[in-house]
Coordinates of C-alpha atoms and ligand atoms in Angstrom, one line a residue:
M1 CA 15.4 27.4 14.2
S2 CA 14.7 29.0 11.5
E3 CA 11.1 28.6 9.1
P4 CA 11.7 28.9 5.3
G5 CA 10.0 28.3 2.5
L6 CA 6.1 28.0 3.2
P7 CA 4.5 31.3 3.0
K8 CA 2.5 32.5 6.9
P9 CA -1.8 31.7 6.6
T10 CA -3.5 34.8 5.1
Q11 CA -5.2 36.7 6.8
N12 CA -9.0 35.6 4.0
Q13 CA -6.9 32.0 4.1
R14 CA -7.5 31.7 0.5
E15 CA -4.2 30.8 0.5
F16 CA -3.0 29.8 3.8
P17 CA -0.7 26.9 3.2
I18 CA -1.3 23.2 2.5
A19 CA 0.8 20.4 3.3
I20 CA 1.3 17.0 1.5
I21 CA 3.5 14.6 3.7
G22 CA 4.8 11.5 0.7
A23 CA 5.6 11.3 -2.9
G24 CA 4.0 8.3 -3.5
F25 CA 0.5 8.1 -5.6
A26 CA -1.6 8.9 -2.6
G27 CA 0.8 12.2 -2.1
I28 CA 0.8 12.2 -5.8
G29 CA -3.5 12.5 -6.7
T30 CA -3.9 14.4 -3.7
A31 CA -1.7 16.8 -5.6
I32 CA -2.8 17.2 -9.0
Q33 CA -6.7 17.9 -7.5
L34 CA -5.3 20.8 -5.8
R35 CA -3.6 22.3 -9.0
K36 CA -7.3 21.3 -11.2
S37 CA -9.0 22.7 -8.4
G38 CA -6.2 26.3 -8.7
I39 CA -4.7 25.1 -5.3
N40 CA -1.0 26.2 -5.3
S41 CA -0.3 26.5 -2.4
F42 CA 1.1 23.4 -0.9
T43 CA 3.9 21.6 -0.8
I44 CA 5.0 18.0 -1.1
F45 CA 7.4 16.6 1.5
E46 CA 9.2 13.8 0.9
R47 CA 12.1 11.9 2.7
A48 CA 13.7 10.0 -0.9
D49 CA 15.8 11.7 -3.2
E50 CA 12.8 11.3 -5.8
I51 CA 8.8 10.6 -5.6
G52 CA 7.0 6.9 -6.4
G53 CA 6.5 5.9 -3.1
T54 CA 6.4 2.0 -3.0
W55 CA 6.9 2.6 -6.9
R56 CA 10.9 3.6 -6.2
D57 CA 11.4 1.1 -4.1
N58 CA 10.9 -1.6 -4.8
T59 CA 12.9 -2.7 -8.0
Y60 CA 12.9 -7.0 -7.7
P61 CA 13.3 -8.3 -10.7
G62 CA 9.8 -9.0 -11.6
C63 CA 8.2 -6.3 -9.4
A64 CA 5.2 -5.8 -10.6
C65 CA 1.8 -4.7 -10.1
D66 CA -0.9 -7.1 -9.3
V67 CA -4.4 -5.7 -9.3
P68 CA -4.6 -4.8 -13.6
S69 CA -2.7 -1.3 -14.5
H70 CA -6.6 0.5 -16.0
V71 CA -7.7 0.3 -12.4
Y72 CA -4.4 0.8 -10.8
S73 CA -4.0 4.2 -12.0
F74 CA -5.6 7.2 -11.3
S75 CA -9.3 7.9 -13.2
F76 CA -8.9 10.9 -13.5
E77 CA -5.4 9.9 -14.7
P78 CA -6.2 7.4 -17.2
N79 CA -3.7 6.2 -19.7
P80 CA -4.5 4.3 -22.5
N81 CA -0.7 2.9 -23.3
W82 CA 0.1 0.6 -20.6
S83 CA 2.2 -1.9 -22.3
R84 CA 0.3 -5.5 -20.5
A85 CA -2.1 -6.1 -18.5
F86 CA -0.6 -5.7 -15.3
A87 CA 2.4 -3.9 -15.3
E88 CA 5.8 -3.8 -15.0
A89 CA 6.7 -1.4 -11.7
G90 CA 9.0 0.8 -13.7
E91 CA 6.4 1.3 -15.8
I92 CA 4.4 1.8 -13.2
Q93 CA 7.5 4.5 -11.6
A94 CA 7.5 5.9 -15.2
Y95 CA 3.2 7.2 -15.2
L96 CA 3.8 8.6 -11.8
M97 CA 6.9 10.6 -12.8
G98 CA 4.3 12.1 -15.8
L99 CA 2.1 12.9 -14.1
V100 CA 4.6 14.5 -11.7
D101 CA 6.0 16.7 -15.0
K102 CA 2.2 16.8 -17.0
W103 CA 0.9 18.9 -13.4
K104 CA 4.4 20.9 -12.4
L105 CA 4.8 19.6 -9.4
R106 CA 8.1 19.8 -9.1
P107 CA 8.4 23.1 -7.6
H108 CA 6.8 21.8 -5.0
L109 CA 8.9 19.1 -4.1
R110 CA 11.2 18.9 -1.1
L111 CA 12.4 15.5 -1.9
N112 CA 15.2 14.8 0.7
T113 CA 12.8 16.0 3.8
E114 CA 11.7 14.1 6.0
I115 CA 9.3 15.6 9.1
V116 CA 9.9 14.2 12.2
E117 CA 7.5 15.9 14.3
A118 CA 3.8 17.8 14.2
R119 CA 2.8 19.9 16.6
F120 CA -0.7 20.8 16.4
D121 CA -0.8 25.5 17.8
E122 CA -4.5 26.3 18.3
D123 CA -4.2 30.0 18.9
A124 CA -3.3 29.7 15.5
G125 CA -4.8 26.9 14.2
T126 CA -2.0 25.4 12.1
W127 CA 0.3 22.5 12.4
A128 CA 4.4 23.6 12.6
L129 CA 6.3 20.6 11.4
T130 CA 9.4 19.9 12.0
T131 CA 12.0 18.6 9.4
D132 CA 14.8 16.2 10.0
D133 CA 17.5 19.7 9.3
D134 CA 15.1 20.8 12.4
A135 CA 13.8 23.6 10.1
V136 CA 9.9 23.8 10.8
F137 CA 7.2 24.3 8.5
R138 CA 3.4 25.5 8.8
A139 CA 0.2 24.2 7.9
R140 CA -3.2 24.9 7.9
V141 CA -4.0 21.7 6.9
V142 CA -1.5 18.3 6.8
V143 CA -2.1 15.5 4.2
S144 CA -0.5 12.9 4.8
G145 CA 0.1 10.1 2.2
V146 CA 3.0 8.4 3.7
G147 CA 2.2 4.7 3.4
G148 CA 2.0 1.4 5.8
L149 CA 3.8 -1.0 3.5
V150 CA 7.9 0.7 2.9
D151 CA 10.3 0.7 5.7
P152 CA 11.3 -3.7 5.4
A153 CA 10.8 -5.8 8.2
L154 CA 14.0 -8.1 9.4
P155 CA 13.3 -11.2 10.1
D156 CA 13.4 -12.2 13.7
I157 CA 16.1 -15.2 12.6
K158 CA 19.1 -16.2 14.8
G159 CA 22.5 -15.0 13.2
I160 CA 20.8 -13.2 10.1
H161 CA 23.9 -10.8 10.8
S162 CA 26.4 -13.9 10.8
F163 CA 25.5 -14.4 7.0
G164 CA 28.8 -14.2 4.7
G165 CA 26.9 -13.8 1.6
E166 CA 24.9 -10.6 0.0
L167 CA 21.8 -10.2 2.0
F168 CA 19.1 -7.6 1.3
H169 CA 15.4 -7.0 1.4
T170 CA 13.7 -6.8 -1.4
A171 CA 12.2 -3.3 -1.2
R172 CA 16.0 -2.5 -1.6
W173 CA 16.9 -5.0 -4.2
N174 CA 21.2 -4.9 -4.7
H175 CA 21.2 -3.8 -8.5
D176 CA 25.7 -4.3 -8.2
F177 CA 25.2 -7.7 -7.0
D178 CA 25.3 -10.5 -10.2
I179 CA 23.4 -13.1 -9.0
T180 CA 23.8 -14.9 -12.7
G181 CA 25.3 -18.1 -11.4
K182 CA 24.7 -17.7 -7.9
R183 CA 23.8 -20.1 -5.4
V184 CA 20.4 -18.2 -4.1
G185 CA 18.2 -17.9 -1.0
V186 CA 14.8 -16.5 -0.7
I187 CA 12.6 -16.2 2.8
G188 CA 9.1 -15.5 2.4
T189 CA 6.6 -16.8 0.1
G190 CA 4.0 -13.4 -0.3
A191 CA 3.6 -10.7 -2.8
S192 CA 7.1 -10.0 -3.5
A193 CA 8.5 -13.9 -3.2
V194 CA 6.2 -15.2 -5.7
Q195 CA 7.1 -12.1 -7.8
V196 CA 10.8 -12.8 -7.5
V197 CA 11.1 -16.8 -7.4
P198 CA 9.7 -17.4 -11.0
S199 CA 12.2 -14.2 -12.0
I200 CA 15.3 -14.9 -10.7
A201 CA 14.7 -18.9 -11.8
P202 CA 15.9 -19.2 -15.0
Q203 CA 19.0 -16.8 -14.1
V204 CA 20.7 -18.8 -10.9
E205 CA 22.1 -21.1 -10.6
Q206 CA 20.1 -22.7 -7.6
L207 CA 17.3 -20.5 -6.0
S208 CA 16.1 -22.6 -2.5
V209 CA 12.8 -20.7 -1.7
F210 CA 12.3 -20.9 2.2
Q211 CA 8.8 -21.4 3.3
R212 CA 7.4 -21.2 6.6
S213 CA 3.7 -20.6 5.5
A214 CA 2.2 -21.0 1.7
A215 CA -0.8 -19.3 -0.1
W216 CA -2.8 -19.3 -2.3
V217 CA -2.4 -18.2 -5.5
M218 CA -4.8 -17.2 -9.0
P219 CA -3.4 -17.5 -12.0
K220 CA -2.3 -13.8 -13.5
R221 CA -3.4 -13.8 -17.1
D222 CA -1.3 -11.7 -17.6
H223 CA -0.6 -10.4 -21.0
R224 CA 0.5 -7.4 -23.4
Y225 CA -1.9 -5.0 -24.7
S226 CA -0.9 -4.8 -29.0
E227 CA -0.3 -1.4 -30.3
D228 CA -3.6 -1.8 -32.0
T229 CA -5.3 -1.5 -28.9
K230 CA -3.3 1.4 -27.1
Q231 CA -3.9 3.3 -30.3
R232 CA -7.9 2.3 -30.0
L233 CA -7.9 3.2 -26.3
A234 CA -6.0 6.5 -26.6
R235 CA -9.0 6.9 -29.5
F236 CA -11.6 6.0 -27.5
P237 CA -11.5 7.6 -24.0
V238 CA -14.7 5.5 -23.1
L239 CA -13.8 2.0 -24.3
L240 CA -10.3 2.5 -21.7
R241 CA -13.2 3.7 -19.4
L242 CA -15.6 0.4 -19.7
S243 CA -12.4 -1.6 -19.0
R244 CA -11.7 0.3 -16.1
L245 CA -15.4 -0.5 -15.0
A246 CA -15.4 -3.6 -15.7
K247 CA -12.5 -5.1 -14.0
Y248 CA -12.8 -2.9 -11.4
W249 CA -16.8 -4.2 -10.8
L250 CA -15.1 -8.0 -11.7
S251 CA -12.6 -7.2 -8.7
E252 CA -15.8 -6.4 -7.4
L253 CA -17.8 -8.9 -7.7
M254 CA -15.9 -11.7 -6.4
G255 CA -15.4 -9.6 -3.4
P256 CA -17.1 -11.4 -0.9
M257 CA -15.2 -14.6 -2.1
V258 CA -12.0 -13.5 -0.8
F259 CA -13.4 -11.1 2.0
L260 CA -16.4 -13.4 4.3
D261 CA -15.8 -15.6 6.6
A262 CA -17.4 -18.1 4.3
P263 CA -16.1 -21.5 3.2
R264 CA -19.0 -21.8 0.4
L265 CA -18.3 -19.0 -1.1
S266 CA -13.8 -19.3 -0.3
G267 CA -14.1 -23.0 -1.1
L268 CA -15.0 -21.9 -4.9
A269 CA -11.7 -19.8 -5.3
Q270 CA -10.1 -22.5 -3.2
K271 CA -11.4 -25.2 -6.7
M272 CA -9.5 -22.4 -9.1
S273 CA -7.0 -21.9 -7.5
L274 CA -6.4 -25.6 -6.4
A275 CA -6.8 -26.9 -10.4
H276 CA -4.2 -23.4 -11.5
L277 CA -1.5 -25.6 -8.9
R278 CA -2.4 -29.1 -10.5
A279 CA -2.0 -26.9 -13.7
S280 CA 1.7 -26.4 -12.8
V281 CA 3.2 -29.3 -10.6
D282 CA 3.3 -32.7 -11.5
D283 CA 4.3 -34.4 -8.3
P284 CA 1.6 -35.1 -5.9
A285 CA 4.3 -34.3 -3.1
L286 CA 5.5 -31.1 -4.1
R287 CA 1.8 -30.4 -4.0
E288 CA 1.2 -31.6 -1.1
K289 CA 3.6 -28.2 0.5
L290 CA 2.5 -26.1 -1.9
T291 CA -1.5 -26.3 -0.5
P292 CA -2.1 -23.8 2.2
D293 CA -3.8 -24.8 5.3
F294 CA -6.2 -21.9 5.9
Q295 CA -8.7 -20.2 4.3
F296 CA -8.3 -19.0 1.1
G297 CA -8.3 -15.2 1.7
C298 CA -7.5 -14.7 5.3
K299 CA -3.9 -14.2 3.9
R300 CA -2.9 -11.8 0.6
I301 CA -4.7 -14.0 -2.2
L302 CA -1.3 -14.4 -4.8
I303 CA -1.6 -13.4 -8.7
S304 CA 1.1 -15.4 -10.5
D305 CA 1.4 -17.4 -14.0
D306 CA 4.4 -18.9 -13.1
Y307 CA 5.6 -19.1 -9.5
W308 CA 3.9 -22.9 -9.3
A309 CA 5.4 -24.0 -12.2
S310 CA 9.1 -22.7 -11.3
F311 CA 9.4 -25.0 -8.3
E312 CA 9.4 -28.0 -11.6
R313 CA 12.4 -26.4 -12.5
D314 CA 16.0 -28.6 -11.6
N315 CA 17.3 -25.4 -9.4
V316 CA 14.7 -24.6 -7.3
D317 CA 14.7 -26.1 -4.6
L318 CA 11.2 -26.1 -1.7
V319 CA 12.0 -25.8 1.8
T320 CA 9.8 -26.2 3.8
E321 CA 12.2 -27.3 7.1
P322 CA 12.1 -24.6 10.1
I323 CA 14.7 -22.1 9.1
E324 CA 17.5 -23.3 12.7
E325 CA 19.7 -20.4 12.2
I326 CA 21.5 -18.3 9.6
M327 CA 25.4 -18.9 9.8
P328 CA 28.1 -17.8 7.5
E329 CA 27.9 -19.8 4.6
G330 CA 24.0 -20.2 4.4
V331 CA 21.2 -21.0 6.0
L332 CA 21.2 -24.3 8.5
T333 CA 17.6 -26.1 8.7
R334 CA 16.3 -27.5 11.5
D335 CA 16.7 -31.3 10.5
G336 CA 20.4 -30.2 10.1
T337 CA 21.2 -29.4 6.3
L338 CA 23.4 -26.2 5.8
H339 CA 21.8 -24.5 2.3
E340 CA 25.1 -23.2 1.0
L341 CA 24.6 -20.5 -0.3
D342 CA 26.5 -17.1 -2.6
A343 CA 22.9 -14.2 -2.1
L344 CA 19.9 -14.0 1.0
V345 CA 16.9 -12.3 -0.6
L346 CA 14.5 -11.2 2.2
A347 CA 11.2 -11.6 1.0
T348 CA 10.4 -10.3 4.6
G349 CA 7.7 -7.8 4.2
F350 CA 7.2 -4.6 6.1
A351 CA 6.8 -3.4 9.4
L352 CA 3.1 -1.7 9.1
G353 CA 3.2 1.6 9.3
L354 CA -0.2 1.8 10.0
A355 CA -0.8 0.4 13.7
N356 CA 1.6 3.6 14.8
A357 CA 2.2 7.4 13.8
P358 CA 4.1 7.5 11.2
F359 CA 7.2 9.8 13.9
P360 CA 5.9 11.7 16.6
I361 CA 2.2 13.8 16.7
F362 CA 0.8 16.0 19.1
G363 CA -2.5 17.7 18.6
L364 CA -5.6 19.6 20.2
G365 CA -3.7 19.2 24.1
G366 CA -0.8 18.3 23.0
R367 CA -2.4 14.6 23.0
S368 CA -0.3 12.4 20.8
L369 CA -0.9 10.4 17.6
D370 CA 0.3 7.2 19.3
D371 CA -1.7 7.7 22.7
S372 CA -5.0 8.5 21.1
W373 CA -3.4 4.9 18.7
Q374 CA -3.0 3.1 22.0
E375 CA -5.9 -0.2 21.9
G376 CA -5.1 0.3 17.7
A377 CA -5.0 2.7 14.8
V378 CA -8.7 4.5 13.9
A379 CA -9.7 6.8 11.8
Y380 CA -12.9 8.3 10.7
K381 CA -13.2 7.2 7.5
G382 CA -9.6 6.2 8.0
M383 CA -8.6 9.5 6.8
S384 CA -9.5 11.8 10.0
V385 CA -8.5 11.1 14.8
A386 CA -10.7 13.2 16.8
G387 CA -7.7 16.4 18.6
F388 CA -6.4 16.2 15.3
P389 CA -7.8 19.0 13.5
N390 CA -6.6 19.0 9.9
W391 CA -4.6 16.4 9.7
F392 CA -5.7 13.8 6.6
I393 CA -4.6 10.4 6.2
L394 CA -4.8 9.0 3.4
M395 CA -4.6 5.0 3.3
G396 CA -4.7 5.2 7.0
P397 CA -6.6 2.5 9.1
N398 CA -9.2 -0.1 7.9
T399 CA -9.0 1.4 4.6
G400 CA -6.8 -1.2 2.8
P401 CA -8.8 -3.6 0.2
G402 CA -8.3 -6.9 0.5
H403 CA -9.4 -7.7 -3.5
T404 CA -9.3 -4.7 -6.0
S405 CA -7.7 -1.6 -6.6
V406 CA -6.4 0.3 -2.9
L407 CA -6.8 3.2 -5.6
V408 CA -9.8 3.7 -6.1
F409 CA -10.2 3.8 -1.8
T410 CA -7.3 6.6 -1.6
E411 CA -9.2 8.5 -4.7
A412 CA -12.4 8.9 -2.4
Q413 CA -10.2 10.2 -0.1
I414 CA -8.3 12.8 -2.1
Q415 CA -11.8 14.0 -3.5
H416 CA -12.6 14.4 1.4
V417 CA -10.0 15.9 1.8
M418 CA -10.6 18.8 -0.9
Q419 CA -14.1 19.0 -0.1
A420 CA -12.7 20.3 3.5
I421 CA -10.2 22.3 1.9
R422 CA -12.5 24.0 -0.3
K423 CA -15.0 24.1 3.3
I424 CA -12.2 25.6 5.4
R425 CA -11.5 28.1 2.7
R426 CA -14.8 29.4 1.9
D427 CA -16.1 29.1 5.5
G428 CA -13.1 30.9 6.5
L429 CA -12.5 28.8 9.6
K430 CA -9.6 28.4 11.5
Y431 CA -9.7 24.2 11.8
V432 CA -12.3 21.0 11.2
S433 CA -11.7 18.5 13.9
V434 CA -13.7 15.1 13.6
Q435 CA -16.0 14.7 16.6
Q436 CA -15.5 12.0 18.8
Q437 CA -18.9 10.4 19.4
A438 CA -18.2 9.8 15.1
Q439 CA -15.1 8.6 14.8
D440 CA -16.5 5.9 17.5
D441 CA -19.2 5.7 16.3
Y442 CA -17.9 4.5 12.7
N443 CA -15.4 2.8 14.0
E444 CA -17.8 0.6 16.2
K445 CA -19.4 -0.2 12.6
I446 CA -16.1 -1.3 11.4
Q447 CA -15.2 -3.3 14.2
K448 CA -18.3 -4.4 14.6
R449 CA -18.0 -6.6 11.3
M450 CA -15.3 -8.0 11.6
K451 CA -16.1 -11.7 12.1
Y452 CA -17.6 -11.8 9.7
M453 CA -15.0 -11.4 7.5
V454 CA -12.4 -14.5 6.8
W455 CA -9.1 -11.4 7.5
S456 CA -9.8 -13.6 12.0
S457 CA -10.4 -17.1 10.5
G458 CA -6.9 -18.7 11.8
C459 CA -3.5 -17.8 9.7
H460 CA -1.0 -15.3 11.0
S461 CA -0.6 -11.8 8.6
W462 CA 0.2 -8.6 8.8
Y463 CA -3.2 -8.2 8.1
L464 CA -3.4 -8.4 12.0
S465 CA -2.3 -6.1 14.8
D466 CA -0.7 -8.4 17.6
D467 CA -3.2 -8.6 19.2
G468 CA -5.3 -10.1 16.4
S469 CA -7.3 -7.4 15.7
N470 CA -7.3 -5.4 12.3
H471 CA -6.8 -1.9 11.5
S472 CA -5.5 -2.1 8.3
L473 CA -8.3 -3.8 6.2
Y474 CA -12.3 -2.7 5.3
P475 CA -14.2 -4.8 5.6
G476 CA -16.6 -4.8 3.1
F477 CA -17.4 -3.7 -0.9
A478 CA -15.0 -0.5 -2.2
A479 CA -18.1 1.4 -4.1
E480 CA -19.8 1.1 -0.2
Y481 CA -16.5 2.9 1.5
V482 CA -16.6 4.8 -2.2
A483 CA -19.6 6.4 -1.4
R484 CA -19.4 6.4 2.9
A485 CA -15.9 8.4 2.7
Q486 CA -15.6 10.3 -0.4
R487 CA -18.3 13.1 0.9
F488 CA -16.9 15.1 2.9
N489 CA -19.9 15.9 5.7
P490 CA -19.1 19.1 8.2
A491 CA -21.8 17.9 10.6
D492 CA -19.6 14.8 11.8
Y493 CA -16.8 18.0 12.9
D494 CA -16.5 20.6 14.7
R495 CA -15.8 23.7 13.4
V496 CA -13.7 26.4 14.2
R497 CA -13.6 30.2 13.5
S498 CA -10.9 32.1 13.7
Ligands
LIG501 P1 4.2 -10.1 3.1 O1 3.2 -10.6 2.1 O2 4.7 -9.9 4.6 O3 5.3 -11.9 3.8 C1 6.1 -11.7 4.3 C2 7.0 -13.0 3.8 O4 8.3 -13.5 4.5 C3 5.6 -14.6 4.6 O5 5.6 -15.3 3.5 C4 6.0 -14.8 5.9 O6 6.0 -15.8 5.9 C5 7.2 -15.2 5.0 N1 7.8 -14.0 6.9 C6 8.6 -13.8 8.0 N2 9.3 -13.2 8.6 C7 9.8 -14.9 8.5 C8 10.5 -16.0 8.8 N3 11.0 -14.9 10.1 N4 11.2 -17.3 8.9 C9 10.5 -17.3 7.8 N5 9.6 -16.4 6.8 C10 9.3 -15.3 6.9 O7 5.6 -9.5 2.4 P2 5.5 -9.1 0.8 O8 5.5 -10.2 -0.1 O9 6.5 -8.4 0.8 O10 3.6 -8.6 0.9 C11 4.4 -7.1 1.4 C12 2.5 -6.4 1.2 O11 2.3 -6.0 -0.1 C13 1.9 -7.1 0.2 O12 0.6 -7.7 1.0 C14 1.4 -6.2 -0.3 O13 -0.2 -5.5 0.4 C15 2.6 -5.3 -1.2 N6 2.6 -5.9 -2.4 C16 2.2 -5.6 -3.3 C17 2.9 -6.6 -4.8 C18 1.6 -5.5 -5.8 O14 1.9 -6.6 -7.0 N7 1.5 -5.2 -5.8 C19 4.2 -7.2 -4.6 C20 4.5 -7.4 -3.4 C21 4.0 -7.3 -2.1 P3 3.9 -16.7 6.9 O15 3.3 -16.3 5.4 O16 4.8 -17.7 7.6 O17 4.5 -14.5 7.7

């Protein structure tokens, strides 16, 4: 085993090594804040060959943000040049790449480097991170920004590997395969499917959308920003800030409709969605099939102007018969129909990475994170786990929003981590470790609230674990989370001196 790369922790602790795992929004945002604080002893580990996370991996036709771009970008790196209200994936990736260049983060990046194990050395107060090529890096603080929706989930459908045509997942789009004039099937009707379907419908000969559950869809009202608007936003940054604030507070205002188990409130949103359905689809029988049978908000709300309208096209079929089997020629449904296909797109979502440790992580006393999370993933304010000192998770348990930009949460977490790092540096601490009691109290409150939330009201979604518990979403307003989480409170942590 070699130990190249990171400097050894210094005597005075001032410039100790910091490891960031993952070069998506969370990792890049943390790196920028470290740079701004004059801290340069950090390394970003990324298993892929480029930065970007979600926005590197998802390149399917139509892939775009479903949160307005002025909110889905860092408040500390506002972008007046977004070309449209909801930027496409390539533009978001370009934004992140631009930040890497602007903040000169390239020298800090270790691409193609996967961390496969992490082990805390209590005497040294450092984490030993082992990479896939058996190198070991030592860091005093680790910021894990590995994301929760990363690895494609393949559906457990009989015969899936026997398909004779092209088969790929939305997050692994095969751009070498030309879908023009082909018979294409899409399995799934989630956030990825609603973007793919209208984008490829005009291009393919025949599109069959296999729907297991209908989804609530709201109008997106996407539009391009004119050159005038972009110039005005660039010239008057206060306008950009106001635009961001207005969009953010609108989403918060609508929040209770989306996250509370309050049928009267969500009923208003349901009415809006049904009006959108009526405006998009004439045929009442088709509308019936596209109408969800669960409460608005129970699954992630989809945002699209043209998804429902796609089914009005002659070459697009909505298949609601359950899938029996995938055969070499296509998809066989339970009514005995064989839907012959040249390509099958799996818009079937992701294996939820939040439920388990992303790789074996061993904290104090050699205890593994998976062991600590046997009854579900929990973390104090979604970031710190008792027994795992100086390890901070971004976008961790119970920090996902159902109604607004995830980056509002991420920015608060980055602030918390920055304050923790400053505290460790200032006081020459070996480590800080969240107290079990603080973690338990916090999570008790979070889980108590869950019974008022819509997510357990009778639908099946990635939000819920197998036992029906919710360790994914934050049950409340983002503003409230920010107020709780952005400050690092040393009193909630054991502080161990060198
Ligand atoms: P998803 O929401 O988990 O949807 C997966 C779809 O596949 C569902 O419709 C599901 O049906 C269906 N499915 C899964 N297994 C199946 C099977 N065996 N047979 C038939 N159908 C099956 O996945 P996603 O659309 O990729 O979205 C995942 C998350 O990624 C979103 O919730 C969102 O957080 C994020 N995302 C964001 C954006 C954005 O614009 N920002 C875009 C895409 C994704 P059921 O509904 O019946 O389970």
